[in-house]
Coordinates of N, CA, C and O in Angstrom, one line a residue:
M1 N -44.8 -18.0 -31.3 CA -44.8 -17.1 -30.1 C -44.7 -15.6 -30.6 O -43.8 -15.3 -31.4
P2 N -45.5 -14.7 -30.2 CA -45.5 -13.4 -30.8 C -44.2 -12.7 -30.3 O -43.7 -13.0 -29.2
H3 N -43.7 -11.8 -31.1 CA -42.4 -11.1 -30.8 C -42.7 -10.0 -29.8 O -43.6 -9.1 -30.1
D4 N -42.0 -9.9 -28.7 CA -42.3 -8.9 -27.7 C -41.3 -7.8 -28.0 O -40.1 -7.9 -27.8
H5 N -41.8 -6.6 -28.4 CA -40.8 -5.5 -28.7 C -40.4 -4.8 -27.4 O -39.5 -4.0 -27.5
H6 N -41.0 -5.2 -26.3 CA -40.5 -4.7 -25.0 C -39.5 -5.6 -24.5 O -39.7 -6.4 -23.6
S7 N -38.3 -5.6 -25.0 CA -37.2 -6.5 -24.6 C -36.9 -6.3 -23.1 O -36.6 -7.2 -22.4
R8 N -37.1 -5.1 -22.6 CA -36.8 -4.8 -21.2 C -37.8 -5.6 -20.3 O -37.4 -6.2 -19.3
S9 N -39.1 -5.7 -20.7 CA -40.0 -6.5 -19.8 C -39.7 -8.0 -19.9 O -39.8 -8.7 -18.9
R10 N -39.3 -8.4 -21.1 CA -38.9 -9.8 -21.2 C -37.7 -10.1 -20.3 O -37.6 -11.1 -19.6
T11 N -36.7 -9.2 -20.4 CA -35.5 -9.3 -19.5 C -35.9 -9.3 -18.1 O -35.3 -10.0 -17.3
D12 N -36.9 -8.5 -17.7 CA -37.3 -8.4 -16.3 C -37.8 -9.8 -15.8 O -37.5 -10.1 -14.7
T13 N -38.5 -10.5 -16.7 CA -39.0 -11.8 -16.3 C -37.8 -12.7 -16.0 O -37.7 -13.5 -15.0
V14 N -36.8 -12.7 -16.9 CA -35.6 -13.5 -16.7 C -34.9 -13.1 -15.4 O -34.4 -13.9 -14.6
V15 N -34.7 -11.8 -15.3 CA -34.0 -11.2 -14.1 C -34.7 -11.7 -12.8 O -34.0 -12.1 -11.9
D16 N -36.0 -11.7 -12.8 CA -36.7 -12.1 -11.6 C -36.4 -13.6 -11.3 O -36.2 -14.0 -10.1
H17 N -36.4 -14.4 -12.3 CA -36.1 -15.8 -12.2 C -34.7 -16.0 -11.7 O -34.5 -16.8 -10.7
V18 N -33.7 -15.3 -12.3 CA -32.3 -15.4 -11.9 C -32.2 -14.9 -10.4 O -31.4 -15.5 -9.6
R19 N -32.8 -13.8 -10.1 CA -32.7 -13.3 -8.7 C -33.2 -14.4 -7.7 O -32.6 -14.6 -6.7
G20 N -34.2 -15.1 -8.1 CA -34.7 -16.2 -7.2 C -33.7 -17.3 -7.1 O -33.4 -17.8 -6.0
E21 N -33.1 -17.7 -8.2 CA -32.0 -18.7 -8.2 C -30.8 -18.3 -7.3 O -30.3 -19.0 -6.5
L22 N -30.4 -17.0 -7.5 CA -29.2 -16.5 -6.8 C -29.5 -16.5 -5.3 O -28.7 -16.9 -4.5
T23 N -30.7 -16.0 -5.0 CA -31.0 -15.9 -3.5 C -31.0 -17.3 -2.9 O -30.5 -17.4 -1.8
G24 N -31.5 -18.3 -3.6 CA -31.6 -19.6 -3.0 C -30.2 -20.2 -3.0 O -29.8 -20.8 -2.0
L25 N -29.4 -20.1 -4.1 CA -28.1 -20.7 -4.2 C -27.1 -20.1 -3.1 O -26.3 -20.8 -2.5
L26 N -27.2 -18.8 -3.0 CA -26.2 -18.1 -2.2 C -26.7 -17.8 -0.8 O -25.9 -17.2 0.0
G27 N -27.9 -18.1 -0.5 CA -28.5 -17.8 0.8 C -28.5 -16.3 1.1 O -28.1 -15.8 2.2
L28 N -28.9 -15.5 0.1 CA -28.9 -14.1 0.2 C -30.1 -13.6 1.0 O -31.2 -14.2 1.0
S29 N -29.9 -12.4 1.6 CA -31.0 -11.7 2.3 C -31.7 -10.8 1.3 O -32.8 -10.3 1.5
G30 N -31.0 -10.4 0.2 CA -31.6 -9.5 -0.8 C -30.8 -9.6 -2.1 O -29.7 -10.0 -2.1
C31 N -31.5 -9.3 -3.2 CA -30.9 -9.3 -4.5 C -31.7 -8.4 -5.4 O -32.9 -8.5 -5.5
R32 N -31.0 -7.4 -6.0 CA -31.7 -6.5 -6.9 C -30.8 -6.4 -8.2 O -29.7 -6.8 -8.2
F33 N -31.5 -6.0 -9.3 CA -30.8 -5.8 -10.6 C -30.7 -4.4 -11.0 O -31.7 -3.7 -10.8
E34 N -29.5 -4.0 -11.4 CA -29.3 -2.6 -11.9 C -29.0 -2.7 -13.4 O -28.0 -3.4 -13.8
Y35 N -29.7 -2.0 -14.2 CA -29.4 -1.9 -15.7 C -28.3 -0.9 -15.9 O -28.2 0.1 -15.2
G36 N -27.6 -1.2 -17.0 CA -26.7 -0.2 -17.5 C -25.5 0.1 -16.7 O -24.8 -0.8 -16.3
T37 N -25.2 1.4 -16.5 CA -23.9 1.9 -16.0 C -23.6 1.3 -14.7 O -24.5 1.2 -13.8
L38 N -22.4 0.9 -14.5 CA -21.9 0.2 -13.3 C -21.2 1.3 -12.5 O -20.0 1.6 -12.8
L39 N -21.8 1.9 -11.5 CA -21.2 2.9 -10.7 C -20.6 2.4 -9.5 O -21.0 1.4 -8.9
G40 N -19.5 3.1 -9.0 CA -18.9 2.7 -7.7 C -18.0 1.5 -7.9 O -17.8 1.0 -9.0
R41 N -17.4 1.1 -6.8 CA -16.5 -0.1 -6.9 C -16.9 -1.1 -5.8 O -16.2 -1.3 -4.8
P42 N -18.1 -1.7 -6.0 CA -18.5 -2.7 -4.9 C -17.6 -3.9 -5.1 O -16.9 -4.1 -6.1
S43 N -17.6 -4.7 -4.0 CA -17.0 -6.0 -4.1 C -17.7 -6.8 -5.3 O -18.8 -6.6 -5.6
R44 N -16.9 -7.7 -5.9 CA -17.5 -8.4 -7.1 C -17.3 -9.9 -7.0 O -16.2 -10.4 -6.6
L45 N -18.4 -10.6 -7.3 CA -18.3 -12.0 -7.5 C -18.0 -12.3 -8.9 O -18.7 -11.9 -9.9
G46 N -16.8 -13.0 -9.2 CA -16.4 -13.2 -10.5 C -16.8 -14.5 -11.1 O -17.4 -15.4 -10.4
K47 N -16.4 -14.8 -12.4 CA -16.8 -16.0 -13.1 C -16.2 -17.2 -12.5 O -16.6 -18.3 -12.7
D48 N -15.1 -17.0 -11.7 CA -14.4 -18.2 -11.1 C -14.9 -18.5 -9.7 O -14.4 -19.3 -9.0
G49 N -16.0 -17.8 -9.3 CA -16.6 -18.0 -8.0 C -15.8 -17.3 -6.9 O -16.2 -17.4 -5.7
G50 N -14.8 -16.5 -7.3 CA -14.0 -15.8 -6.3 C -14.6 -14.4 -6.1 O -15.3 -13.9 -6.9
I51 N -14.2 -13.8 -5.0 CA -14.6 -12.4 -4.7 C -13.4 -11.5 -4.7 O -12.4 -11.8 -4.2
T52 N -13.6 -10.3 -5.4 CA -12.6 -9.3 -5.3 C -13.1 -8.1 -4.6 O -14.3 -7.7 -4.8
V53 N -12.3 -7.5 -3.8 CA -12.7 -6.3 -3.1 C -11.7 -5.2 -3.5 O -10.5 -5.4 -3.3
G54 N -12.1 -4.2 -4.3 CA -11.2 -3.3 -4.9 C -10.4 -4.1 -6.0 O -11.1 -4.7 -6.8
L55 N -9.1 -4.1 -5.9 CA -8.4 -4.9 -6.9 C -7.8 -6.2 -6.3 O -7.1 -6.9 -7.0
R56 N -8.1 -6.4 -5.0 CA -7.5 -7.7 -4.5 C -8.5 -8.8 -4.2 O -9.6 -8.5 -3.9
A57 N -8.0 -10.0 -4.3 CA -8.8 -11.1 -4.0 C -9.2 -11.2 -2.5 O -8.4 -10.9 -1.7
W58 N -10.4 -11.6 -2.3 CA -10.9 -11.7 -0.9 C -11.1 -13.2 -0.6 O -11.7 -13.9 -1.4
D59 N -10.5 -13.6 0.5 CA -10.6 -15.1 0.9 C -11.9 -15.3 1.5 O -12.1 -15.3 2.8
V60 N -12.9 -15.5 0.7 CA -14.3 -15.7 1.2 C -14.5 -16.9 2.0 O -15.3 -17.0 2.9
D61 N -13.7 -18.0 1.7 CA -13.9 -19.2 2.4 C -13.4 -19.1 3.9 O -13.9 -19.7 4.8
R62 N -12.4 -18.2 4.1 CA -11.9 -18.0 5.4 C -12.5 -16.8 6.1 O -12.8 -16.8 7.3
G63 N -12.7 -15.7 5.3 CA -13.2 -14.5 5.9 C -14.6 -14.2 5.8 O -15.1 -13.3 6.4
G64 N -15.4 -15.1 5.1 CA -16.8 -14.9 5.0 C -17.1 -13.8 3.9 O -16.1 -13.3 3.3
W65 N -18.3 -13.4 3.8 CA -18.7 -12.4 2.8 C -18.0 -11.0 3.2 O -18.0 -10.7 4.4
P66 N -17.6 -10.2 2.3 CA -17.1 -8.9 2.6 C -18.3 -8.0 3.0 O -19.5 -8.4 2.8
E67 N -18.1 -6.9 3.6 CA -19.1 -5.9 4.0 C -19.8 -5.4 2.7 O -19.3 -5.2 1.7
G68 N -21.1 -5.1 2.9 CA -21.9 -4.4 1.9 C -22.4 -5.3 0.8 O -22.2 -6.6 0.9
E69 N -22.9 -4.7 -0.2 CA -23.4 -5.5 -1.4 C -22.3 -6.0 -2.3 O -21.2 -5.4 -2.3
I70 N -22.6 -7.1 -3.0 CA -21.6 -7.7 -3.9 C -22.2 -7.7 -5.3 O -23.3 -8.0 -5.5
E71 N -21.4 -7.2 -6.2 CA -21.8 -7.1 -7.6 C -21.6 -8.4 -8.3 O -20.5 -9.0 -8.2
L72 N -22.6 -8.8 -9.1 CA -22.4 -9.9 -10.0 C -22.9 -9.4 -11.4 O -24.1 -9.1 -11.6
R73 N -22.0 -9.3 -12.3 CA -22.3 -8.7 -13.6 C -23.0 -9.7 -14.5 O -22.8 -10.9 -14.5
A74 N -24.0 -9.2 -15.3 CA -24.8 -10.0 -16.2 C -24.5 -9.7 -17.6 O -24.5 -8.5 -18.0
Y75 N -24.1 -10.7 -18.4 CA -23.8 -10.5 -19.8 C -24.8 -11.1 -20.7 O -25.3 -12.2 -20.4
G76 N -25.0 -10.5 -21.9 CA -25.8 -11.1 -22.9 C -25.2 -10.8 -24.3 O -24.9 -9.6 -24.5
N77 N -24.9 -11.8 -25.1 CA -24.3 -11.6 -26.4 C -23.1 -10.7 -26.3 O -22.8 -9.9 -27.1
G78 N -22.3 -11.0 -25.3 CA -21.0 -10.3 -25.1 C -21.1 -8.9 -24.5 O -20.0 -8.3 -24.4
H79 N -22.3 -8.4 -24.3 CA -22.4 -7.1 -23.7 C -22.8 -7.2 -22.2 O -23.6 -8.0 -21.9
C80 N -22.3 -6.3 -21.5 CA -22.7 -6.2 -20.1 C -24.1 -5.5 -20.0 O -24.2 -4.4 -20.4
L81 N -25.1 -6.2 -19.5 CA -26.4 -5.7 -19.4 C -26.7 -4.9 -18.2 O -27.5 -4.0 -18.1
G82 N -25.9 -5.2 -17.2 CA -26.1 -4.6 -15.9 C -25.5 -5.5 -14.8 O -24.6 -6.3 -15.1
R83 N -26.0 -5.4 -13.6 CA -25.4 -6.3 -12.6 C -26.5 -6.6 -11.5 O -27.4 -5.8 -11.3
F84 N -26.3 -7.8 -11.0 CA -27.1 -8.1 -9.8 C -26.3 -7.6 -8.6 O -25.1 -7.8 -8.5
M85 N -27.0 -7.0 -7.6 CA -26.4 -6.5 -6.4 C -26.9 -7.5 -5.3 O -28.1 -7.5 -5.0
L86 N -25.9 -8.2 -4.8 CA -26.3 -9.3 -3.8 C -26.1 -8.8 -2.4 O -25.0 -8.2 -2.1
T87 N -27.1 -9.0 -1.6 CA -26.9 -8.7 -0.1 C -26.8 -10.1 0.6 O -27.8 -10.8 0.7
P88 N -25.6 -10.4 1.1 CA -25.4 -11.7 1.7 C -26.3 -11.9 2.9 O -26.6 -11.0 3.7
G89 N -26.8 -13.2 3.1 CA -27.5 -13.5 4.4 C -26.6 -13.7 5.5 O -25.3 -13.6 5.4
S90 N -27.1 -14.1 6.7 CA -26.3 -14.2 7.8 C -25.7 -15.6 8.0 O -24.9 -15.9 8.8
G91 N -26.1 -16.5 7.1 CA -25.6 -17.9 7.1 C -24.2 -18.0 6.6 O -23.6 -17.0 6.2
P92 N -23.6 -19.2 6.6 CA -22.3 -19.4 6.1 C -22.2 -19.1 4.6 O -23.2 -19.3 3.9
V93 N -21.0 -18.8 4.1 CA -20.8 -18.6 2.7 C -20.9 -19.9 2.0 O -20.4 -20.9 2.4
P94 N -21.7 -20.0 0.9 CA -21.8 -21.3 0.2 C -20.5 -21.7 -0.4 O -19.6 -20.8 -0.7
P95 N -20.3 -23.0 -0.6 CA -19.0 -23.5 -1.1 C -18.8 -23.0 -2.6 O -19.7 -22.6 -3.2
L96 N -17.6 -23.1 -3.0 CA -17.2 -22.7 -4.3 C -18.1 -23.2 -5.4 O -18.5 -22.5 -6.3
Q97 N -18.5 -24.5 -5.3 CA -19.3 -25.1 -6.3 C -20.6 -24.4 -6.5 O -21.1 -24.1 -7.6
A98 N -21.3 -24.0 -5.4 CA -22.5 -23.2 -5.4 C -22.3 -21.9 -6.0 O -23.1 -21.4 -6.8
R99 N -21.2 -21.3 -5.7 CA -20.9 -19.9 -6.3 C -20.7 -20.0 -7.8 O -21.1 -19.1 -8.5
L100 N -20.0 -21.1 -8.2 CA -19.8 -21.3 -9.7 C -21.2 -21.5 -10.4 O -21.4 -21.0 -11.5
V101 N -22.1 -22.2 -9.8 CA -23.4 -22.4 -10.3 C -24.1 -21.1 -10.4 O -24.8 -20.8 -11.3
A102 N -23.9 -20.3 -9.4 CA -24.6 -19.0 -9.3 C -24.2 -18.0 -10.4 O -25.0 -17.3 -10.9
V103 N -22.9 -18.0 -10.8 CA -22.5 -17.1 -11.8 C -23.0 -17.5 -13.2 O -23.1 -16.6 -14.1
T104 N -23.4 -18.7 -13.4 CA -23.9 -19.2 -14.7 C -25.2 -18.6 -15.1 O -25.3 -18.0 -16.2
P105 N -26.2 -18.6 -14.2 CA -27.5 -18.0 -14.6 C -27.4 -16.5 -14.9 O -28.1 -15.9 -15.7
A106 N -26.4 -15.8 -14.2 CA -26.2 -14.4 -14.5 C -25.7 -14.2 -15.9 O -26.1 -13.3 -16.6
D107 N -25.0 -15.2 -16.4 CA -24.5 -15.1 -17.8 C -25.6 -15.4 -18.8 O -25.6 -15.0 -19.9
R108 N -26.6 -16.2 -18.3 CA -27.7 -16.6 -19.2 C -28.8 -15.5 -19.3 O -29.7 -15.5 -20.1
T109 N -28.7 -14.4 -18.4 CA -29.7 -13.4 -18.4 C -30.0 -12.8 -19.7 O -31.1 -12.4 -20.0
G110 N -28.9 -12.7 -20.5 CA -29.0 -12.0 -21.8 C -29.7 -12.8 -22.9 O -29.8 -12.4 -24.0
G111 N -30.2 -14.0 -22.5 CA -30.9 -14.8 -23.5 C -29.9 -15.7 -24.2 O -29.4 -16.7 -23.7
R112 N -29.5 -15.3 -25.5 CA -28.7 -16.1 -26.3 C -27.2 -15.9 -25.9 O -26.4 -15.7 -26.8
A113 N -26.9 -16.0 -24.6 CA -25.5 -15.7 -24.2 C -24.6 -16.7 -24.7 O -23.4 -16.5 -24.8
G114 N -25.1 -17.9 -25.2 CA -24.2 -18.9 -25.7 C -23.5 -18.5 -26.9 O -22.5 -19.1 -27.3
Q115 N -24.0 -17.5 -27.6 CA -23.4 -17.0 -28.8 C -22.2 -16.1 -28.5 O -21.4 -15.8 -29.4
A116 N -22.1 -15.7 -27.3 CA -21.1 -14.7 -26.9 C -19.8 -15.3 -26.8 O -19.7 -16.5 -26.3
G117 N -18.7 -14.7 -27.2 CA -17.4 -15.2 -27.0 C -17.0 -14.9 -25.5 O -17.8 -14.4 -24.8
P118 N -15.8 -15.3 -25.2 CA -15.3 -15.0 -23.8 C -15.3 -13.5 -23.5 O -15.0 -12.7 -24.4
V119 N -15.7 -13.1 -22.4 CA -15.8 -11.7 -22.0 C -14.7 -11.5 -20.9 O -14.7 -12.2 -19.9
R120 N -13.9 -10.5 -21.2 CA -12.9 -10.1 -20.2 C -13.4 -9.0 -19.4 O -13.8 -7.9 -19.9
G121 N -13.5 -9.2 -18.1 CA -13.9 -8.1 -17.2 C -12.8 -7.1 -17.1 O -11.6 -7.5 -16.9
G122 N -13.1 -5.8 -17.1 CA -12.0 -4.8 -17.1 C -11.8 -4.3 -15.7 O -12.5 -4.1 -14.9

């Protein structure tokens, strides 16, 4: 297979695929990807399938999705590549199992993410 020196375009293909998976798994009304710098403090979907709003845990199973977009960070080879910004749909919040499945493809976005050690979110 020829080497694509446009790694961004190859990543875009993966990103589009993962966006489709996330939208289906989480019943999203929208999902976009932002490269690079993570600005602002949106609500965040963590590796444990839980949601944090600011610095506190959000009881998504009882309270539903928080307002606004939700950040899901994408890692590759131990580096944060960017984030998926999830716009929840109007349906019920998917169960924890579906949320755990959803955070896995975001980790795979970087390609050989299996080589990465554990990443601590700051």
